[in-house]
Short mmCIF file of C-alpha atoms and ligand atoms in Angstrom, two decimals:
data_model
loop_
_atom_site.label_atom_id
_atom_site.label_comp_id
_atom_site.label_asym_id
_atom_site.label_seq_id
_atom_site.Cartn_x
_atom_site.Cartn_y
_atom_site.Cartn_z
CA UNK A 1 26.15 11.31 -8.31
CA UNK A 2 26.04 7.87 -6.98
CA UNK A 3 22.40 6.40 -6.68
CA UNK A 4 21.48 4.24 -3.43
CA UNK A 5 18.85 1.83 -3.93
CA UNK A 6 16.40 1.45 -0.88
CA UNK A 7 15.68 -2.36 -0.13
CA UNK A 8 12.59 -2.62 0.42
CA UNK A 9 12.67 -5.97 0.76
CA UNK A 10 14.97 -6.15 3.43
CA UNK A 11 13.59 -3.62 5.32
CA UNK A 12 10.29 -5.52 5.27
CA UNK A 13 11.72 -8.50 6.20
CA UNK A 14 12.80 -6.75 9.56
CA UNK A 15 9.22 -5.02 10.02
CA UNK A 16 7.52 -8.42 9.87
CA UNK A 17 10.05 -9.94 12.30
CA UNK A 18 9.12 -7.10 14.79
CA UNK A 19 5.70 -7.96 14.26
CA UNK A 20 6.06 -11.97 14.52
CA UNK A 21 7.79 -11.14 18.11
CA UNK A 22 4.93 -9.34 19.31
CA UNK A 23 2.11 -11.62 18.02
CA UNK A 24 3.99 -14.26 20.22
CA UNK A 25 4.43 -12.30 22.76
CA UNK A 26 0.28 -11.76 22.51
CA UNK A 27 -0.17 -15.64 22.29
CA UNK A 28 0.83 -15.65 26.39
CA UNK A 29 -2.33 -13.52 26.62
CA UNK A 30 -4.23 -16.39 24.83
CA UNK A 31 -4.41 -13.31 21.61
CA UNK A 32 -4.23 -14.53 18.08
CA UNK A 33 -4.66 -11.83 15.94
CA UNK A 34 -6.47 -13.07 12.69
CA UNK A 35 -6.77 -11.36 9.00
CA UNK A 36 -9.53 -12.39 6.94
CA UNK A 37 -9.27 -11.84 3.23
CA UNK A 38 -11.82 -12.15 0.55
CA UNK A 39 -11.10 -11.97 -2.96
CA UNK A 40 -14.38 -12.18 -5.49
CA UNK A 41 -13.63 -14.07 -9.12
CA UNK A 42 -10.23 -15.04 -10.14
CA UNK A 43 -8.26 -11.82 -11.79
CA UNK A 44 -4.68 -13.16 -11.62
CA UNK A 45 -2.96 -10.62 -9.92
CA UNK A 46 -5.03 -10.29 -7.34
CA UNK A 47 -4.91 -14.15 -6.81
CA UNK A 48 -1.24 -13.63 -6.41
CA UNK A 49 -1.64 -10.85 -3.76
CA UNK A 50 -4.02 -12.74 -1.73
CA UNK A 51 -1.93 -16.04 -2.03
CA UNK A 52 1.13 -13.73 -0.47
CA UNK A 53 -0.72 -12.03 2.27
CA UNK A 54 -2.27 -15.44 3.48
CA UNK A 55 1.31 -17.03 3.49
CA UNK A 56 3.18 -14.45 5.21
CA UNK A 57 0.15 -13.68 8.24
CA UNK A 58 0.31 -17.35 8.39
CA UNK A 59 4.53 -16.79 9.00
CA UNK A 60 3.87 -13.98 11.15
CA UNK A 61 1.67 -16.17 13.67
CA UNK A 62 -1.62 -14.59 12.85
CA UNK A 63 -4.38 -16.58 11.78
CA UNK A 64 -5.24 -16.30 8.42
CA UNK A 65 -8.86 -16.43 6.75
CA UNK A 66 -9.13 -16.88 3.04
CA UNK A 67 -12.88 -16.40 1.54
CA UNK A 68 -12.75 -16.80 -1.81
CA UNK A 69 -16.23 -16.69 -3.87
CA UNK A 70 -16.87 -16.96 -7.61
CA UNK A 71 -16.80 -13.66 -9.96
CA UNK A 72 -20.93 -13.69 -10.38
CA UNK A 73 -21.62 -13.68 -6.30
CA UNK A 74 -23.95 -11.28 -5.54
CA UNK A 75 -23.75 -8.19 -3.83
CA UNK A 76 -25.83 -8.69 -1.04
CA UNK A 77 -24.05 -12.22 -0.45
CA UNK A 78 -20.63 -10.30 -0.15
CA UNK A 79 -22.49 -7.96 2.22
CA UNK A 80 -23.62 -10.74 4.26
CA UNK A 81 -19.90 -12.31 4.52
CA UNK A 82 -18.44 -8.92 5.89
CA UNK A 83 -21.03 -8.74 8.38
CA UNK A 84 -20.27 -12.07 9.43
CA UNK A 85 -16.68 -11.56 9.30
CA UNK A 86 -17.62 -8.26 11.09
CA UNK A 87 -19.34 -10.11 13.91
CA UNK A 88 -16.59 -12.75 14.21
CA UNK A 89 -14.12 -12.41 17.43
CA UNK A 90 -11.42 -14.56 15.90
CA UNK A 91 -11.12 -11.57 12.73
CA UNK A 92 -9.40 -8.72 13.90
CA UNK A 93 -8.40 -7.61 10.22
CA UNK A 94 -11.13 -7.52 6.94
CA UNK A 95 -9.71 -7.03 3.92
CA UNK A 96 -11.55 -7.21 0.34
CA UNK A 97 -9.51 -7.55 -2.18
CA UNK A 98 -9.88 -4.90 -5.24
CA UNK A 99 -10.86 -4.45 -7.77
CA UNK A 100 -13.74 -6.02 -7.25
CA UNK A 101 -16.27 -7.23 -10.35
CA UNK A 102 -17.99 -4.79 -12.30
CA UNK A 103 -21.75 -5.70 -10.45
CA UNK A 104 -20.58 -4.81 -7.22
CA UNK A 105 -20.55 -1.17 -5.72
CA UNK A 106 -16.96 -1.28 -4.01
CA UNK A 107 -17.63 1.79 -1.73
CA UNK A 108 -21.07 -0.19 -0.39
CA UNK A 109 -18.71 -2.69 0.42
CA UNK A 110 -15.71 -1.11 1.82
CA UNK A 111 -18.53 1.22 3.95
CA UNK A 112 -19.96 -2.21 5.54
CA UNK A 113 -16.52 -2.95 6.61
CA UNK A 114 -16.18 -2.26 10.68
CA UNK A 115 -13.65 0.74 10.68
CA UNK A 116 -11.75 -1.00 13.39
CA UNK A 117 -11.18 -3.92 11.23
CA UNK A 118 -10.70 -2.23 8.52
CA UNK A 119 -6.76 -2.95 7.68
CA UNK A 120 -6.98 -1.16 4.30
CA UNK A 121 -7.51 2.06 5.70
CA UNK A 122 -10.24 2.19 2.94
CA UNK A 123 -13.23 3.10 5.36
CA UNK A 124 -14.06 6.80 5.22
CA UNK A 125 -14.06 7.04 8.97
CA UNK A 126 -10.34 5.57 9.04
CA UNK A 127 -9.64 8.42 5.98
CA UNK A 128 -11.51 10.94 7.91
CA UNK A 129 -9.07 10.14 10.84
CA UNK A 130 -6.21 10.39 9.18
CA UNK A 131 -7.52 13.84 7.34
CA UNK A 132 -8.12 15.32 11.13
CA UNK A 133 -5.07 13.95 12.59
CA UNK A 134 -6.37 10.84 14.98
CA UNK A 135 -5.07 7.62 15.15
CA UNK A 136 -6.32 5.26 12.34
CA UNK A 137 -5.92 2.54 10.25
CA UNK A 138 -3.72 3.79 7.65
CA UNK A 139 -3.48 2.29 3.96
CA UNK A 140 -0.95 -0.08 3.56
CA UNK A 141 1.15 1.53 0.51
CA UNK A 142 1.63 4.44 1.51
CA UNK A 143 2.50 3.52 5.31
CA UNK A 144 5.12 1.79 3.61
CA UNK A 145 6.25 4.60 1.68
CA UNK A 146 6.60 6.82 4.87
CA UNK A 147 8.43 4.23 7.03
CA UNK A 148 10.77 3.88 3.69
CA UNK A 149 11.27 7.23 3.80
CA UNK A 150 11.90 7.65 7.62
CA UNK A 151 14.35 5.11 7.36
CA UNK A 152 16.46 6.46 4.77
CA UNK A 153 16.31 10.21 5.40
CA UNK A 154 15.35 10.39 9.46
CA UNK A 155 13.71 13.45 9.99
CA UNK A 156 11.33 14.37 6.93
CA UNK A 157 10.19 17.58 7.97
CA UNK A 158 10.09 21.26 5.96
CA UNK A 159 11.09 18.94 3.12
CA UNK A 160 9.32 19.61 -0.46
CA UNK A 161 7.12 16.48 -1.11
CA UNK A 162 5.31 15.87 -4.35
CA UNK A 163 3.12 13.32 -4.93
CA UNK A 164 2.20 12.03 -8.33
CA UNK A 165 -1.18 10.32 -8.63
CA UNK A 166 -4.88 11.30 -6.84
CA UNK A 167 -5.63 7.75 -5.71
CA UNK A 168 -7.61 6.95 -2.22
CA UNK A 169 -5.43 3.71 -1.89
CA UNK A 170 -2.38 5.66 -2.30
CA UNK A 171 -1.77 9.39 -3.61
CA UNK A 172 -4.30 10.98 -1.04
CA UNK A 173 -2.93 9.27 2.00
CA UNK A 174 0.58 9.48 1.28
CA UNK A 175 -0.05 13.12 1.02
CA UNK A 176 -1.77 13.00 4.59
CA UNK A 177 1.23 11.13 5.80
CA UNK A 178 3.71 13.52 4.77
CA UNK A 179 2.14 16.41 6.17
CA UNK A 180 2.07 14.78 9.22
CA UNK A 181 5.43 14.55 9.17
CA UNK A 182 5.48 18.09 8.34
CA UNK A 183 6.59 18.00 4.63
CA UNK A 184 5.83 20.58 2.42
CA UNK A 185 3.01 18.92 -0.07
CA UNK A 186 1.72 18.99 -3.48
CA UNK A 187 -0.52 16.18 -4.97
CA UNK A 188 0.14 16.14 -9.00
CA UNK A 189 -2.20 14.33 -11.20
CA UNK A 190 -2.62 14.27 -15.01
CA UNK A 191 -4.24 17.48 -15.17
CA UNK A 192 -1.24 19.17 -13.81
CA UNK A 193 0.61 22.14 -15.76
CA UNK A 194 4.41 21.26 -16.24
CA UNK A 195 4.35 18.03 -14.75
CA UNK A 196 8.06 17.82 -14.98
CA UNK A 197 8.58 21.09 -13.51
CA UNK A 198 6.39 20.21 -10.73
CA UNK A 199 8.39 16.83 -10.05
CA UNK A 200 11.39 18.49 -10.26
CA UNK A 201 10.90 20.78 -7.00
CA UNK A 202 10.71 17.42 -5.17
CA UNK A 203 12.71 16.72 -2.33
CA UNK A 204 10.65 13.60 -1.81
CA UNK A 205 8.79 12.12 -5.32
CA UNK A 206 6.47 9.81 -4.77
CA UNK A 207 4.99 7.98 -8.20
CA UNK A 208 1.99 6.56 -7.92
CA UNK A 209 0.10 6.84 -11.37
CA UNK A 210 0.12 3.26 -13.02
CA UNK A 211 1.99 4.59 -16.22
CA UNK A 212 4.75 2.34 -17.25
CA UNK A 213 7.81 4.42 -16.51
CA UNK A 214 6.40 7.95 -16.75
CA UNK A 215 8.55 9.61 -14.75
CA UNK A 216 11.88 10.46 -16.98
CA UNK A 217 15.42 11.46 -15.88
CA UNK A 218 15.22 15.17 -15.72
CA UNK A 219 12.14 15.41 -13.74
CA UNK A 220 13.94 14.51 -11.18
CA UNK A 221 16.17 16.86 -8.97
CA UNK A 222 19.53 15.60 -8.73
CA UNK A 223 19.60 14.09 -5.38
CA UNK A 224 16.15 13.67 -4.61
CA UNK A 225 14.91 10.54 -2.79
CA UNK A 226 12.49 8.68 -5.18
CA UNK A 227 9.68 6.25 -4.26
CA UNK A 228 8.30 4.35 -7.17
CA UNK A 229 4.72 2.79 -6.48
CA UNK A 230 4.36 1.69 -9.61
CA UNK A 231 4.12 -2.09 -10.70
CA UNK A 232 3.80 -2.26 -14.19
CA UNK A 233 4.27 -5.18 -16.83
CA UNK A 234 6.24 -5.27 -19.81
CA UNK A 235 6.68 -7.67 -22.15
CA UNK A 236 10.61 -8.79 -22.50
CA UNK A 237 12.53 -10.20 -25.51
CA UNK A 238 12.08 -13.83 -25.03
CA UNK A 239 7.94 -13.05 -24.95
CA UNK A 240 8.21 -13.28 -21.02
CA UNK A 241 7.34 -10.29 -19.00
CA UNK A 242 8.71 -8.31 -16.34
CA UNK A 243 8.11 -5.78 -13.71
CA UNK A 244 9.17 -2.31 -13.91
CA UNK A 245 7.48 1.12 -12.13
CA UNK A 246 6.55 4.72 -13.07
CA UNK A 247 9.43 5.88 -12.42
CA UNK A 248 12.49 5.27 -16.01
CA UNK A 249 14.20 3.40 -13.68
CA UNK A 250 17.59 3.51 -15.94
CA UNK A 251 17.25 7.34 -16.37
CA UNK A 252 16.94 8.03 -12.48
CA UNK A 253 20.45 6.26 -12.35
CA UNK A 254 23.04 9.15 -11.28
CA UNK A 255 20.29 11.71 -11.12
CA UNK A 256 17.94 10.81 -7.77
CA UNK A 257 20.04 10.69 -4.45
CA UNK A 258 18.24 7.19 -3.23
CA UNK A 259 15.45 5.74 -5.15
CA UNK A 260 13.34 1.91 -4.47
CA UNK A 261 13.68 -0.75 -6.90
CA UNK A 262 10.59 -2.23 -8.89
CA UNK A 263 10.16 -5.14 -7.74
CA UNK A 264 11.86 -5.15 -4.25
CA UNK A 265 10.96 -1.57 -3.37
CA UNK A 266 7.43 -0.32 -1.77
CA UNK A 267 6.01 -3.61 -2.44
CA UNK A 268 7.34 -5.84 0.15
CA UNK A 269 6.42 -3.25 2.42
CA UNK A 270 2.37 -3.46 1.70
CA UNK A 271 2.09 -6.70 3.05
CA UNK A 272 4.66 -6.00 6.41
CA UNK A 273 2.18 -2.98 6.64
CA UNK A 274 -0.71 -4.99 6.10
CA UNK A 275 0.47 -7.60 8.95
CA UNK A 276 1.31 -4.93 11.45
CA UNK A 277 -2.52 -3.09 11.16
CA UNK A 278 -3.73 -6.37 11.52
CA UNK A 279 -1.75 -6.00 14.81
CA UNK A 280 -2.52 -2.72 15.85
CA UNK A 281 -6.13 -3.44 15.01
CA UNK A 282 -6.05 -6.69 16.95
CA UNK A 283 -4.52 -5.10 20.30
CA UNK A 284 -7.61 -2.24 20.24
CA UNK A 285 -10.13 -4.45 19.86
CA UNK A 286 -8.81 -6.61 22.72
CA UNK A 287 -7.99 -3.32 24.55
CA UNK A 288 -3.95 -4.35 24.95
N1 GUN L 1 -5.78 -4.17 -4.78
C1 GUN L 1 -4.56 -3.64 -5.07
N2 GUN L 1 -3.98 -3.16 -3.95
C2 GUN L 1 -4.85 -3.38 -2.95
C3 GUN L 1 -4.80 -3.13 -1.55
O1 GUN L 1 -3.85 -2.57 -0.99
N3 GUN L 1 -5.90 -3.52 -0.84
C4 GUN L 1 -6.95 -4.13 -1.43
N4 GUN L 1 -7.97 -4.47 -0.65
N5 GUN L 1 -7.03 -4.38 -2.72
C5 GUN L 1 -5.97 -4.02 -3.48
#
């Protein structure tokens, strides 16, 4: 069987078009939807992350906020920022970037976030939404993962869904997503009996576990349509490193019916997802 890669990147490309039309489209209404992102100390990857989401809001026409404060700030002055940032007409969109230092109590934080900035999806009202089925601010991942998956395969539902990995940030909300879309859903995690059995009844296998290429050949159905979260680094030959995912990329080959790339894949699409809550969350609050 013949494998189709899904390009991500491409098909992020077009979602953050769409949403650069209707930001200017917005600006006639004097509406400038801004994203504010703080990132606490200097942990590389993050750095990265934020220096990509400020570029591409920036592209998109938003306006773009960068707070960056040193690794030993104090909770309470973090606290203060996000009510500030809370308070502030001009932010539409908080995010605080994670993992935050080891002094901090990240669920304090993410709590004094206002759930209708909140463009994570992180806030327990915005995962309480999405639990009960009302509109909310949905993570960013595993949006992506779902408009991925609508792309490629259309209709998703009374498909078998599994989805590897318990996260908030990504396992438990993809699983809400795909029962929306009425798949049929099972959340694995490393307890699970027969992990490879379990993947294997997957119509739809979603890897989201942070374990450098986990997810092997014959745990996956032939055919299947695999999503691979993962971004993991691995030291190359010539002592540089590169990027693979959870999923034995090489092993999938011939086996999985359509499958994302690592990089090029789901990652692309956190940051088009990112842009277009900022959006969303920007036309509520100015009640467009
Ligand atoms: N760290 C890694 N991924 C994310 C994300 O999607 N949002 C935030 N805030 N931090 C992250």
């Amino acid at each position: 069987m013949e494998t189709k890669i899904i390009d991500g990147k491409a098909i992020a490309a077009e979602l953050r078009a769409v949403v650069a039309t209707e930001v200017a489209a917005l600006a006639s209404q004097g509406l400038k939807p801004g994203l504010a992102v703080v990132l606490v100390g200097e942990n590389p990857a993050s750095q990265v992350y934020v220096r990509n989401k400020a570029a591409q809001t920036a592209e998109a026409g938003m306006a773009s906020f960068e707070h960056k404060l040193p690794v030993e700030t104090p909770e309470a002055d973090l606290l203060a920022l996000v009510a500030r940032l809370n308070a502030d007409p001009a932010v539409h969109g908080i995010l605080v970037q994670l993992p935050l230092p080891d002094h901090i109590d990240s669920m304090k934080v993410l709590a004094a976030i206002d759930p209708a900035k909140d463009v994570d999806g992180f806030h327990v009202v915005n995962a309480g939404r999405l639990a009960v089925g009302l509109d909310a601010l949905v993570p960013c991942t595993p949006l992506g993962c779902i408009i991925l998956l609508k792309r490629v395969l259309g209709n998703l539902s009374g498909l078998k869904a599994v989805v590897v990995g318990r996260s908030n940030i990504v396992g438990k909300p993809a699983a809400q997503l795909l029962l929306k879309e009425d798949c049929t859903v099972t959340i694995a995690h490393s307890r699970t009996r027969d992990l490879p059995g379990e993947c294997r009844t997957a119509d739809i296998l979603i890897a989201a576990v942070g374990r450098t290429q986990m997810i092997k050949g014959d745990w996956i159905k032939p055919g299947a349509t695999v999503i691979d979260v993962g971004i993991n680094r691995i030291p190359k030959e010539d002592g540089k490193t590169r990027l693979v995912g959870d999923v034995d990329f090489e092993e999938a080959q011939g086996v999985a019916g359509l499958i994302t790339p690592v990089p090029g894949g789901v990652g692309p699409m956190t940051i088009a997802c990112l842009l277009q809550n900022t959006l969303t969350a920007a036309k509520r609050q100015a009640g467009v």
